[in-house]
Coordinates of C-alpha atoms and ligand atoms in Angstrom, one line a residue:
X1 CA 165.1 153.6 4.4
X2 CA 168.0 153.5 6.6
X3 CA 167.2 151.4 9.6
X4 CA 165.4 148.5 9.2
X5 CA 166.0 147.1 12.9
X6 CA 163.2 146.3 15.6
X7 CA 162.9 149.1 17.9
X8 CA 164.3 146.3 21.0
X9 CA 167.2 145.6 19.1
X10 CA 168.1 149.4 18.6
X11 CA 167.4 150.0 22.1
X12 CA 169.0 147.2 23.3
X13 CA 172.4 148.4 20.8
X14 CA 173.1 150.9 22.7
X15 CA 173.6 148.5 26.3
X16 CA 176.5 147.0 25.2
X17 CA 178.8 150.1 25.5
X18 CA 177.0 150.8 29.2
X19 CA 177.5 147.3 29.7
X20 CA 181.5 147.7 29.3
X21 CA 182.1 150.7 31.0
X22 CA 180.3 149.6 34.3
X23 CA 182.2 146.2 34.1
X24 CA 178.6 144.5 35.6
X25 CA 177.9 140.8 35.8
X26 CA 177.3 138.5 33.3
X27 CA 174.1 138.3 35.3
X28 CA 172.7 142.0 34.3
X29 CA 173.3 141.5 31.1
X30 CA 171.2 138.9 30.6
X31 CA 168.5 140.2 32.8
X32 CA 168.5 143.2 31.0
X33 CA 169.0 141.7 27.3
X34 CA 164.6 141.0 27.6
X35 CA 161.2 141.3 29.0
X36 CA 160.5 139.1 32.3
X37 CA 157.4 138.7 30.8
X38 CA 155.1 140.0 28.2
X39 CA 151.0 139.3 28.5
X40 CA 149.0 139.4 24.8
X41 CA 145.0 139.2 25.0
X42 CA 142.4 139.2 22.3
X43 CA 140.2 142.2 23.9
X44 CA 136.8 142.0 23.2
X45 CA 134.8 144.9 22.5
X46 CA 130.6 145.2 22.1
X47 CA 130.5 148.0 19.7
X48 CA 127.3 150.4 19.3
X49 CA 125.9 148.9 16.2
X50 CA 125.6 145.8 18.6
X51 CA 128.9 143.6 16.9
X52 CA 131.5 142.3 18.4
X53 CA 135.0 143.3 17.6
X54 CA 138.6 142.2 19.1
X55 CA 141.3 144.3 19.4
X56 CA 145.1 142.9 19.7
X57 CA 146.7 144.4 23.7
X58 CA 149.2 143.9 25.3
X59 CA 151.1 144.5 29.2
X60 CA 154.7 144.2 28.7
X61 CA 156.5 143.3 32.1
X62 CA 160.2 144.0 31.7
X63 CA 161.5 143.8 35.0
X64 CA 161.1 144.5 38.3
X65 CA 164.2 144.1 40.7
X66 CA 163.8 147.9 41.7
X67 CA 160.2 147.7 42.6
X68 CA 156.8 146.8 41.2
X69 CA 156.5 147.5 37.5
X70 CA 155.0 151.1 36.3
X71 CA 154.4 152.4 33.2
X72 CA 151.5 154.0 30.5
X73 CA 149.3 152.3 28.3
X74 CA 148.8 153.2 24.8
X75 CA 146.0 152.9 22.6
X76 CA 147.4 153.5 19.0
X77 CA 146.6 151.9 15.5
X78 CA 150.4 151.3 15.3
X79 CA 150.7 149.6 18.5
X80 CA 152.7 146.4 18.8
X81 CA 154.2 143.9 20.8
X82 CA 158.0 145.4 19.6
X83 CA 157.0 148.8 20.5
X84 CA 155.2 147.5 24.2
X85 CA 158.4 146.3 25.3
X86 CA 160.8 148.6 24.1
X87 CA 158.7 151.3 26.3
X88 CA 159.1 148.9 28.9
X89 CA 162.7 148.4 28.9
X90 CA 162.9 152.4 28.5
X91 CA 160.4 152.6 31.5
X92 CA 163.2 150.2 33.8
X93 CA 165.8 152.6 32.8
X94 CA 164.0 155.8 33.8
X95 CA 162.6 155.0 37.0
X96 CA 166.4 153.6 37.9
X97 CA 168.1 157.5 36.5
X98 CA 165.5 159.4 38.9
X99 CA 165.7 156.5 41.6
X100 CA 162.1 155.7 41.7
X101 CA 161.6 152.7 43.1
X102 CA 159.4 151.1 40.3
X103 CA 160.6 148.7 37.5
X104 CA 159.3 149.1 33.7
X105 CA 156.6 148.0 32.1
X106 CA 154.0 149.3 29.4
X107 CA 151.0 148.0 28.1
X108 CA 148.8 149.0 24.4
X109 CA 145.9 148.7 22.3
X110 CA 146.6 148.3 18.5
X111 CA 143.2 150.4 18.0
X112 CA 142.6 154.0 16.2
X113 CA 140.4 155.4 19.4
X114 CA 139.2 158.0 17.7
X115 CA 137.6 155.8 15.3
X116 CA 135.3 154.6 18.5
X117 CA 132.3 156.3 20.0
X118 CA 132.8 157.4 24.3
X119 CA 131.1 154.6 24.9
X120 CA 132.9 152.5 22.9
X121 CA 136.2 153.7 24.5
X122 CA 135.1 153.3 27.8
X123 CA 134.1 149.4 27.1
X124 CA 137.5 149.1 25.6
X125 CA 139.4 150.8 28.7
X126 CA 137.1 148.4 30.8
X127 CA 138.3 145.2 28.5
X128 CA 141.6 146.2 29.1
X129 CA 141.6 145.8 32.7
X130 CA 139.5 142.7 32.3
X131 CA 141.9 141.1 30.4
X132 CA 145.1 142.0 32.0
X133 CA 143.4 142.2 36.1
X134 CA 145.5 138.9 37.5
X135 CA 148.7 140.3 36.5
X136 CA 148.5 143.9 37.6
X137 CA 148.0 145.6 41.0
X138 CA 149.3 148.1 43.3
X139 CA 152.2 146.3 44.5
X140 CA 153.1 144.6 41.2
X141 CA 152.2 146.8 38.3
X142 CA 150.8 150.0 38.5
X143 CA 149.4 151.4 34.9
X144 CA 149.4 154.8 34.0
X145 CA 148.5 157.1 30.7
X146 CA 150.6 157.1 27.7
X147 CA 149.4 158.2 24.0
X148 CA 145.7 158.7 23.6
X149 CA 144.8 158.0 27.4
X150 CA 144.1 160.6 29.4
X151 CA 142.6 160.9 32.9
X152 CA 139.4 159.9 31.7
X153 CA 140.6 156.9 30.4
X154 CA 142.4 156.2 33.7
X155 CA 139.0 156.9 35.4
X156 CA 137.2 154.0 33.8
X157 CA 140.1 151.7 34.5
X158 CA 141.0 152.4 38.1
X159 CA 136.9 151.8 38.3
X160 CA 136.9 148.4 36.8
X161 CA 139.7 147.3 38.6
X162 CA 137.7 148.4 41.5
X163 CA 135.0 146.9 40.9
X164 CA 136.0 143.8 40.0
X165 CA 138.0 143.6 44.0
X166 CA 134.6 145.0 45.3
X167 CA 137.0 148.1 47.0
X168 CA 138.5 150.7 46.4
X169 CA 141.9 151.0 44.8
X170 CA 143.0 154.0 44.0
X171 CA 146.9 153.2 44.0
X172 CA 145.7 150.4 41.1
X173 CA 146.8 153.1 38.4
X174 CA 148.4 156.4 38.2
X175 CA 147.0 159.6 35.9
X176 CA 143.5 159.5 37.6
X177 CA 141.2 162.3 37.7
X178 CA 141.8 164.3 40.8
X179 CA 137.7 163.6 41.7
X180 CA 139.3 160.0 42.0
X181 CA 142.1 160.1 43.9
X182 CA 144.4 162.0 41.3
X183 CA 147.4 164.2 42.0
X184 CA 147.7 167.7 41.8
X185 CA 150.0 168.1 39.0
X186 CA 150.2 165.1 37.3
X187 CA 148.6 166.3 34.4
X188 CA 151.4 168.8 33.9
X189 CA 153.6 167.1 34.9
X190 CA 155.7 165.5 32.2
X191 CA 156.5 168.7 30.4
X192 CA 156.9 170.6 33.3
X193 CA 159.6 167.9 34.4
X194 CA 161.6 168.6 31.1
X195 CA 161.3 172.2 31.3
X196 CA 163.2 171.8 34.9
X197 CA 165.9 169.4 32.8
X198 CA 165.9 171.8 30.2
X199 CA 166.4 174.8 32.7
X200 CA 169.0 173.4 34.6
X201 CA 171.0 172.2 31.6
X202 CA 170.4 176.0 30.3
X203 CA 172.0 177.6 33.6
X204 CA 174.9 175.4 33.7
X205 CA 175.7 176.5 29.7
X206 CA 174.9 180.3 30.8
X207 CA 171.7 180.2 28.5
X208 CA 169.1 182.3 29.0
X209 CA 165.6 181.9 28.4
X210 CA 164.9 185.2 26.9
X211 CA 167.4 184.4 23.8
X212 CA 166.3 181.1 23.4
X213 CA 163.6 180.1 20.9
X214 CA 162.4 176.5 20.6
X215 CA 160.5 174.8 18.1
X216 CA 157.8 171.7 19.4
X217 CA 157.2 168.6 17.6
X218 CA 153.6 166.9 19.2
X219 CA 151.0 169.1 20.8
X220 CA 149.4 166.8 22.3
X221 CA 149.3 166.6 26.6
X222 CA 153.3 166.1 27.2
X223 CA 154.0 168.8 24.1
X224 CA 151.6 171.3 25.2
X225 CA 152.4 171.7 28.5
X226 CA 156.0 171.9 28.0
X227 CA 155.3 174.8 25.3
X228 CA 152.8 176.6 27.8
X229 CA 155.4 176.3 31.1
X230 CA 158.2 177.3 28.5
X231 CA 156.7 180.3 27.5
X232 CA 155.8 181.4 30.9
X233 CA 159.3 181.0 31.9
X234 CA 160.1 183.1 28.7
X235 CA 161.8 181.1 25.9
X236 CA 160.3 182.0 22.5
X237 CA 158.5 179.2 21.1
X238 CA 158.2 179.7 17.2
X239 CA 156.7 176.7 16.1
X240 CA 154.4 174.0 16.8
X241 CA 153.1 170.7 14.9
X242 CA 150.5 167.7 16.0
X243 CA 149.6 164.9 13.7
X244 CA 147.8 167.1 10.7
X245 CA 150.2 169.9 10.5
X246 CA 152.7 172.2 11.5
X247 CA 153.0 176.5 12.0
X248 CA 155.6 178.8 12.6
X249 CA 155.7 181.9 13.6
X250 CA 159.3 183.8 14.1
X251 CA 158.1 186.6 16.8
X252 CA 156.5 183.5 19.0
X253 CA 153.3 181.8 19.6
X254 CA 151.3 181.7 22.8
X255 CA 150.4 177.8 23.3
X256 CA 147.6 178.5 25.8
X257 CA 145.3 179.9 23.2
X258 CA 146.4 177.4 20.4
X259 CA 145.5 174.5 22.6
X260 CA 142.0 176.5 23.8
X261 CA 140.9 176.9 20.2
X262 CA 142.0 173.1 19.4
X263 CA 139.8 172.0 22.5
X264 CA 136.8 173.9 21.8
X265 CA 135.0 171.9 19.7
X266 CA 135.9 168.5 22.1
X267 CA 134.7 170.3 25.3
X268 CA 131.7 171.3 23.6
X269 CA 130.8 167.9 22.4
X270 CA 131.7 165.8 25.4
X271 CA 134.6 164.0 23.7
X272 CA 137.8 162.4 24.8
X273 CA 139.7 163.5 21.8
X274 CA 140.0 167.1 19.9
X275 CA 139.2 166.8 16.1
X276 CA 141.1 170.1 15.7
X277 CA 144.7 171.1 14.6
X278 CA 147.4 173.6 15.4
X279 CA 147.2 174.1 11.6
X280 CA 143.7 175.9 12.0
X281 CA 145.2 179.3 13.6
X282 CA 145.3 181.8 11.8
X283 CA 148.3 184.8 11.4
X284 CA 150.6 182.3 11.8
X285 CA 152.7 180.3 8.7
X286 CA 151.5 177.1 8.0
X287 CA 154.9 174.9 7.6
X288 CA 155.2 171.0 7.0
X289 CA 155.9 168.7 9.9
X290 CA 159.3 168.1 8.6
X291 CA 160.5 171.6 8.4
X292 CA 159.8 172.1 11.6
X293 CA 162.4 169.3 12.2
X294 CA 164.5 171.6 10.3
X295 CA 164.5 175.0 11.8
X296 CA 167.0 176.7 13.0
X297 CA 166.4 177.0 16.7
X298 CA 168.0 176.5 19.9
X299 CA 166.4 174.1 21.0
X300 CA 163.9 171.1 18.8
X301 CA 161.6 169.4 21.7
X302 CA 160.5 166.1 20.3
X303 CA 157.1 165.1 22.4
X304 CA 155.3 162.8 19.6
X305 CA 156.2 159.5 19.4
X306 CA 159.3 157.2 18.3
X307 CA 161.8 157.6 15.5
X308 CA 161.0 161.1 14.9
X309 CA 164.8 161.6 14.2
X310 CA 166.3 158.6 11.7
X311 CA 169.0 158.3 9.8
X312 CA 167.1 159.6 6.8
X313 CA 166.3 163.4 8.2
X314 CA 169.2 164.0 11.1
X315 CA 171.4 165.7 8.5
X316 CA 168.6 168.1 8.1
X317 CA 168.1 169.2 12.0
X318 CA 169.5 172.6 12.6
X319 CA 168.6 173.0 16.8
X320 CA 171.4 173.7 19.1
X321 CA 170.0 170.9 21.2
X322 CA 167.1 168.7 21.2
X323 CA 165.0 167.9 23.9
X324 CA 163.2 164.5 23.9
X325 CA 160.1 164.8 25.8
X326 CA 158.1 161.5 23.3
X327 CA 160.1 157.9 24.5
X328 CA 163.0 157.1 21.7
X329 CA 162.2 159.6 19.3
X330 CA 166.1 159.5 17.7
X331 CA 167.0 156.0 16.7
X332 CA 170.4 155.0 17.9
X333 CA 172.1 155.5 14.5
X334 CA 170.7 159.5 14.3
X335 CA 172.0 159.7 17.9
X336 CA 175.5 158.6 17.0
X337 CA 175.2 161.2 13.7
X338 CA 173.4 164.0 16.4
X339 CA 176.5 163.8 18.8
X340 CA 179.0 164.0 15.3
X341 CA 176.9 167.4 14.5
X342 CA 177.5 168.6 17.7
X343 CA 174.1 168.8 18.8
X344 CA 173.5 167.9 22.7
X345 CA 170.9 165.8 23.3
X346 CA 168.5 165.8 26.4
X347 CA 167.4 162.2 26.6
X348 CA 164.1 160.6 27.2
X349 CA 165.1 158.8 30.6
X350 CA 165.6 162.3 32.1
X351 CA 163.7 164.7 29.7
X352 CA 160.3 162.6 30.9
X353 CA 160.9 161.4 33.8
X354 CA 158.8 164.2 35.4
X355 CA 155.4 162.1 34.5
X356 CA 156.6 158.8 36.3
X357 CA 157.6 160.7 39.1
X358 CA 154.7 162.6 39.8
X359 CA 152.7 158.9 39.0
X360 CA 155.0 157.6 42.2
X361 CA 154.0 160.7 44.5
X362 CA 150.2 159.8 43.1
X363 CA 150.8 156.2 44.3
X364 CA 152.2 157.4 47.9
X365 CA 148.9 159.5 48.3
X366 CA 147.0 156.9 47.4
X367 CA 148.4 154.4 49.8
X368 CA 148.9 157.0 52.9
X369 CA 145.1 158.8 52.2
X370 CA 147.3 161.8 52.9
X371 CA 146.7 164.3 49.7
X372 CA 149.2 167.2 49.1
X373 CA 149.1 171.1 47.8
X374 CA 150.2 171.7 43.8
X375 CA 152.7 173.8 44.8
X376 CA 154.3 170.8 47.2
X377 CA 154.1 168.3 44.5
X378 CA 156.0 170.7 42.1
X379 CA 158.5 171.0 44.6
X380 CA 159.1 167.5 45.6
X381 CA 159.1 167.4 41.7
X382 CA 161.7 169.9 40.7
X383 CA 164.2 168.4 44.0
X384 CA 164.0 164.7 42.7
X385 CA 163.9 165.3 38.8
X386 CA 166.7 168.6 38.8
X387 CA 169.1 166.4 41.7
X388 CA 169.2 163.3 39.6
X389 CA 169.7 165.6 36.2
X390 CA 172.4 167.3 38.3
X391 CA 174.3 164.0 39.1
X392 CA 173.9 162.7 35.3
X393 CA 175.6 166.4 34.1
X394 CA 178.4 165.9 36.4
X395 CA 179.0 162.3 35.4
X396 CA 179.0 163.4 31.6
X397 CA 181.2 166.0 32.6
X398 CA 184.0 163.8 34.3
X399 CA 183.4 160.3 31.8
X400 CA 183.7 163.1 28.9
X401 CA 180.2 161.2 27.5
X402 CA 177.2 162.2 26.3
X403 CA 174.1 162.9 28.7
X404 CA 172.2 159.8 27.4
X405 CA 175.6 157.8 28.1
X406 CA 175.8 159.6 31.7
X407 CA 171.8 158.6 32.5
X408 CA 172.0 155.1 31.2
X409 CA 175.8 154.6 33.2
X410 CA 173.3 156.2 36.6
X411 CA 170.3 154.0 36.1
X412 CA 172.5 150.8 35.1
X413 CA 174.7 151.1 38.1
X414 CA 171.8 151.4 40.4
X415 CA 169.7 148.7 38.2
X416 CA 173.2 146.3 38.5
X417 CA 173.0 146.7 42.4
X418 CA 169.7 145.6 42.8
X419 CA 170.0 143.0 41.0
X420 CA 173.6 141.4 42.9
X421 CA 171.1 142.2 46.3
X422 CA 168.5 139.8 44.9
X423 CA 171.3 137.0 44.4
X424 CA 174.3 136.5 41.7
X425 CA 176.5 134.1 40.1
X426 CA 179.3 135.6 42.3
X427 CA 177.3 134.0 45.4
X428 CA 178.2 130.5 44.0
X429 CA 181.9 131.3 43.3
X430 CA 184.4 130.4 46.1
X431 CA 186.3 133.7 45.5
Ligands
NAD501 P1 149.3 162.7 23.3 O1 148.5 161.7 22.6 O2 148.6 163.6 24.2 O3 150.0 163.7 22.2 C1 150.8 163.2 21.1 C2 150.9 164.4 20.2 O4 151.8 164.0 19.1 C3 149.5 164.7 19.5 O5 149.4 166.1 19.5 C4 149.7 164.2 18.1 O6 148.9 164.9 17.2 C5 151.2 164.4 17.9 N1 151.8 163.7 16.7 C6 151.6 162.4 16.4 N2 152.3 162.2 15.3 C7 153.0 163.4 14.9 C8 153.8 163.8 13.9 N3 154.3 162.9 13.0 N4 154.3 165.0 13.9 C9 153.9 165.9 14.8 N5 153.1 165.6 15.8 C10 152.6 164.3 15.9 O7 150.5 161.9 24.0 P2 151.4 162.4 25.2 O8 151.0 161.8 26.4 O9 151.7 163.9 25.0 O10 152.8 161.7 24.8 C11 153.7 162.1 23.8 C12 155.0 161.4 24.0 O11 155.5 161.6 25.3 C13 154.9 159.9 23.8 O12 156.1 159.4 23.3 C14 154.8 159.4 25.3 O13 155.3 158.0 25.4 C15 155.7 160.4 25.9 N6 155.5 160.5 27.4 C16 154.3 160.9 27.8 C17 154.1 161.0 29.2 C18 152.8 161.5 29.8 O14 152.8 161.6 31.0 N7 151.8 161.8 29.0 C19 155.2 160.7 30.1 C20 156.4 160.3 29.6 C21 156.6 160.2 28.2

């Protein structure tokens, strides 16, 4: 193996450069260098057969000199207090590059959730809020979903927290279900936002859809809607994978069908989670998970989870460009070796950002009671996710950086001025 590092530590190796080039006060670094605060419960859990079990969470509060902290929870079996707040320092950064104003945070479950019965999921989701209520809120840190939550999950939450203030709360979380004060749109809205980053980076290289084909690693809700918008707008998308498998088909595959057939049986059943795989389609060439990493296509999307790219398989990718829709799916090592190949990379902070910004318009509803059309929320989408991508191109253009340099430069600089508005060293200087 290659890299050995926490995921912090690589994350945090690639500040130091940012850190030069913006020539910003001792006083950012260290704010920046780790979490303001990072919450750990025990989360109890009565499970069916009447036992009681304990599962390890977490809310990671990184900062918050921008505005109240926002970001998903989790619920993996690989979840851990390294990974919590390295999403939460990545969750600072983005809201800073699309100027929400939000600081980072993230919160997780080291739990395999489809292991657990619905109603064991829901007392979990419940626990969760139980356990972490005193140190979230609407005006200090709004949760939202990440990996194996979805709006249900949200549901049950933004209910407990309710319940337990004996009022309603809908701007508690973000990612509800529309019955409960959910946006329009924020179910898509993740990969529709790095389709807009993708398109606009497309038109300024003179790339057309039509001749572009595009291969998707992670079919899960960020993945699939990506591959569905994508399609409509008319790339070719030739291969697909999710946790069990992988398939490839060279003429292109229509994700809306795929993603039918793997939600059948879950609809059907009443469940939270599909037990079905892309790798149960038929006419189509069942490939391994790492080939698809390998194909030769314009454009790899990466919209699992991190490390997808390491130093061990970034000789092997063949894409044009890849597109990171997952958080830190290219460690900072396979970045370095990805920029030396020539291969541009669309990164996270941007690629994503289309889910936290969509949480924010969910938050603004919530707090004016004043709910808006799909068709507005895509729009107030597409002007803050496409201006802020604009302004990070043009900055890589003139620096002569890459685009992940140009969005961390735009999100430190603004980050750097918040914090010299709270107070600074400088105030105590005579100079
Ligand atoms: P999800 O749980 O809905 O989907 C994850 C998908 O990845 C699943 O299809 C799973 O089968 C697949 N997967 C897991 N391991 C894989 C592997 N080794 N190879 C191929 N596929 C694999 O989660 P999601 O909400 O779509 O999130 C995916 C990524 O996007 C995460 O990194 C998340 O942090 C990031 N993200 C999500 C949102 C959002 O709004 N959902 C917003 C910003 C960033």
């Amino acid at each position: 193996m290659g890299e050995q590092k926490s995921l912090l530590s690589d994350a945090q190796s690639r500040m130091a450069d940012i850190f030069d080039r913006l020539d910003v006060d001792d006083d950012v670094r260290r704010q920046l260098h780790q979490p303001m605060r990072v919450h750990q419960a025990a989360i109890p859990v009565r499970m069916d057969n009447g036992s009681l079990r304990f599962f390890p969470g977490w809310r990671a509060q990184y900062d918050h000199c921008r505005g109240p902290c926002k970001g998903g929870i989790r619920f993996h079996p690989k979840v851990n207090v390294d990974e919590v707040t390295t999403l939460g320092f990545w969750m600072v950064l983005k809201c800073a590059v699309v100027n929400l104003p939000f600081g980072g945070a993230k919160g997780g479950v080291q739990v395999d959730p489809k292991s657990l019965s619905r109603m064991e999921l829901e007392r979990l989701s419940r626990a969760y809020i139980r356990a972490f209520y005193d140190v979230i809120g609407p005006n200090r840190d709004i949760p939202a979903p990440d990996v194996n939550t979805n709006e249900i999950v949200m549901g049950w939450m933004a209910d407990e927290y309710s319940e337990i203030c004996r009022k309603q709360v809908p701007d508690i979380i973000t990612g509800k279900p529309l019955a409960m004060g959910g946006s329009a749109g924020r179910t898509a809205a993740t990969g529709r936002g790095a389709l807009y980053v993708l398109d606009a980076w497309a038109k300024r290289q003179g790339k057309r859809p039509e001749n572009m084909t595009i291969a998707v690693q992670g079919f899960g809700n960020a993945g699939y809607h990506f591959a569905r918008l994508a399609r409509e707008a008319g790339y070719r998308i030739v291969a697909l994978s999710d946790s069990k498998g992988a398939i490839h088909a060279r003429q292109g595959l229509d994700p809306e069908p795929i993603w039918r057939h793997k939600n059948k049986t879950r609809e059907l059943k009443g469940m939270v989670y599909c037990e079905s795989s892309v790798c149960t389609e038929s006419d189509v060439d069942q490939i391994s998970q790492d080939e698809l990493l390998a194909l030769d296509v314009d454009v790899l999307v990466l919209a699992a989870l991190e490390n997808a790219i390491t130093t061990d398989n970034v000789g092997k990718v063949r894409a044009g460009a890849v597109l990171e829709i997952a958080n830190g799916p290219v460690t900072a090592e396979a970045d370095k070796r990805l920029s030396e190949q020539k291969i541009t990379v669309l990164p996270d902070v941007l690629a994503n950002a289309g889910g936290v910004i969509v949480s924010y318009l969910e938050w603004i509803q919530n707090r004016t009671g004043d709910y808006w059309s799909e068709s507005y929320i895509n729009a107030r989408l597409s002007d803050q996710l496409v201006g802020q991508a604009e302004l990070c191109f043009d900055r890589a253009e003139e620096a002569k950086v890459d685009f992940r340099v140009a969005a961390y430069l735009q999100s430190v600089e603004r980050i750097a001025e918040a914090i010299a508005s709270h107070g600074t060293q400088r105030y105590f200087c005579d100079e």
